[in-house]
Amino acid sequence: MSIPSRYKTLVDEAKSRVRETTPEDLLARRARGENPVLVDVREDDEFRVDHAAGAVHLSKGILERDVEKTVPDLKTPLVLYCGGGSRSALAADALRKMGYTEVWSMQGGMRRWRELGLPVEIGSDEKGKA
């Protein structure tokens, strides 16, 4: 799939301002006893197909509006993911601008999560349960 150049520029700029992590890094953090909230920012239909086990669903379209209800503490560690890492970078940048201080975008997104054979859940479209 070809990525439009202006969109790519926007994503690259967001990535220059946000921290990125990988599924492997997330697993290592969990092994150390850390438990960041995993947030799926994909669309409802994508989330219903499958999502990372235990993920909270706040699609990019409603994230800024609803995040404070789900995650009121600006210091809560959050790892955002999408299909491949672009939308999550844009979403992480928005949360950073809103004052969230512990936000990461997951490189490779759900595609990488599946490649690694990590646990997934099917169905459900419940919003934001942290």
CSV table of C-alpha atoms in Angstrom, one decimal, residues 27-109:
chain,number,residue,atom,x,y,z
A,27,LEU,CA,6.8,-7.9,27.1
A,28,ALA,CA,10.1,-7.1,28.8
A,29,ARG,CA,8.4,-4.3,30.8
A,30,ARG,CA,5.7,-6.6,31.9
A,31,ALA,CA,8.2,-9.2,32.9
A,32,ARG,CA,9.8,-6.5,35.2
A,33,GLY,CA,6.4,-5.9,36.8
A,34,GLU,CA,5.4,-2.8,34.9
A,35,ASN,CA,1.9,-2.8,33.5
A,36,PRO,CA,1.3,0.1,31.0
A,37,VAL,CA,-2.2,0.4,29.6
A,38,LEU,CA,-2.2,-1.0,26.1
A,39,VAL,CA,-4.5,1.1,23.9
A,40,ASP,CA,-5.8,0.1,20.5
A,41,VAL,CA,-6.4,3.2,18.5
A,42,ARG,CA,-7.7,1.3,15.4
A,43,GLU,CA,-11.3,1.6,14.1
A,44,ASP,CA,-14.2,-0.4,15.6
A,45,ASP,CA,-14.3,-2.9,12.8
A,46,GLU,CA,-10.6,-3.6,13.1
A,47,PHE,CA,-10.8,-4.1,16.8
A,48,ARG,CA,-13.7,-6.5,16.5
A,49,VAL,CA,-11.7,-8.7,14.1
A,50,ASP,CA,-8.9,-9.1,16.7
A,51,HIS,CA,-6.9,-7.1,19.1
A,52,ALA,CA,-4.0,-7.6,21.6
A,53,ALA,CA,-5.2,-9.4,24.6
A,54,GLY,CA,-6.2,-7.0,27.4
A,55,ALA,CA,-6.1,-3.9,25.2
A,56,VAL,CA,-8.4,-0.9,25.9
A,57,HIS,CA,-10.1,0.3,22.7
A,58,LEU,CA,-10.1,4.1,22.1
A,59,SER,CA,-10.1,4.6,18.4
A,60,LYS,CA,-8.2,7.5,17.0
A,61,GLY,CA,-11.4,9.2,16.1
A,62,ILE,CA,-12.6,9.5,19.7
A,63,LEU,CA,-9.3,9.2,21.6
A,64,GLU,CA,-8.8,12.8,22.5
A,65,ARG,CA,-12.5,13.2,23.5
A,66,ASP,CA,-12.7,10.1,25.7
A,67,VAL,CA,-9.2,9.4,27.1
A,68,GLU,CA,-9.7,11.4,30.2
A,69,LYS,CA,-12.7,9.3,31.2
A,70,THR,CA,-10.7,6.1,30.8
A,71,VAL,CA,-7.2,7.3,31.9
A,72,PRO,CA,-7.6,10.4,34.1
A,73,ASP,CA,-4.0,10.3,35.5
A,74,LEU,CA,-1.7,12.1,33.1
A,75,LYS,CA,1.3,10.0,34.4
A,76,THR,CA,-0.3,6.6,33.6
A,77,PRO,CA,2.0,4.7,31.3
A,78,LEU,CA,0.3,4.1,27.9
A,79,VAL,CA,1.3,2.1,24.9
A,80,LEU,CA,-0.7,2.9,21.8
A,81,TYR,CA,-0.9,0.7,18.8
A,82,CYS,CA,-2.7,0.6,15.4
A,83,GLY,CA,-2.2,-1.6,12.4
A,84,GLY,CA,1.4,-0.7,11.7
A,85,GLY,CA,2.5,2.2,13.8
A,86,SER,CA,1.5,5.4,12.0
A,87,ARG,CA,-1.9,6.2,13.5
A,88,SER,CA,-0.6,5.3,16.9
A,89,ALA,CA,2.3,7.8,16.5
A,90,LEU,CA,-0.2,10.5,15.6
A,91,ALA,CA,-2.4,9.5,18.5
A,92,ALA,CA,0.6,9.5,20.9
A,93,ASP,CA,1.6,12.9,19.7
A,94,ALA,CA,-2.0,14.2,20.5
A,95,LEU,CA,-1.9,12.7,24.0
A,96,ARG,CA,1.5,14.3,24.6
A,97,LYS,CA,0.1,17.6,23.6
A,98,MET,CA,-2.8,17.0,26.1
A,99,GLY,CA,-0.3,16.6,28.9
A,100,TYR,CA,0.1,12.8,29.1
A,101,THR,CA,3.8,12.2,30.0
A,102,GLU,CA,4.2,8.4,29.7
A,103,VAL,CA,3.1,7.6,26.2
A,104,TRP,CA,4.6,5.3,23.6
A,105,SER,CA,3.7,4.3,20.1
A,106,MET,CA,4.2,0.6,19.3
A,107,GLN,CA,6.3,0.1,16.2
A,108,GLY,CA,4.8,-2.5,13.9
A,109,GLY,CA,1.4,-2.3,15.6
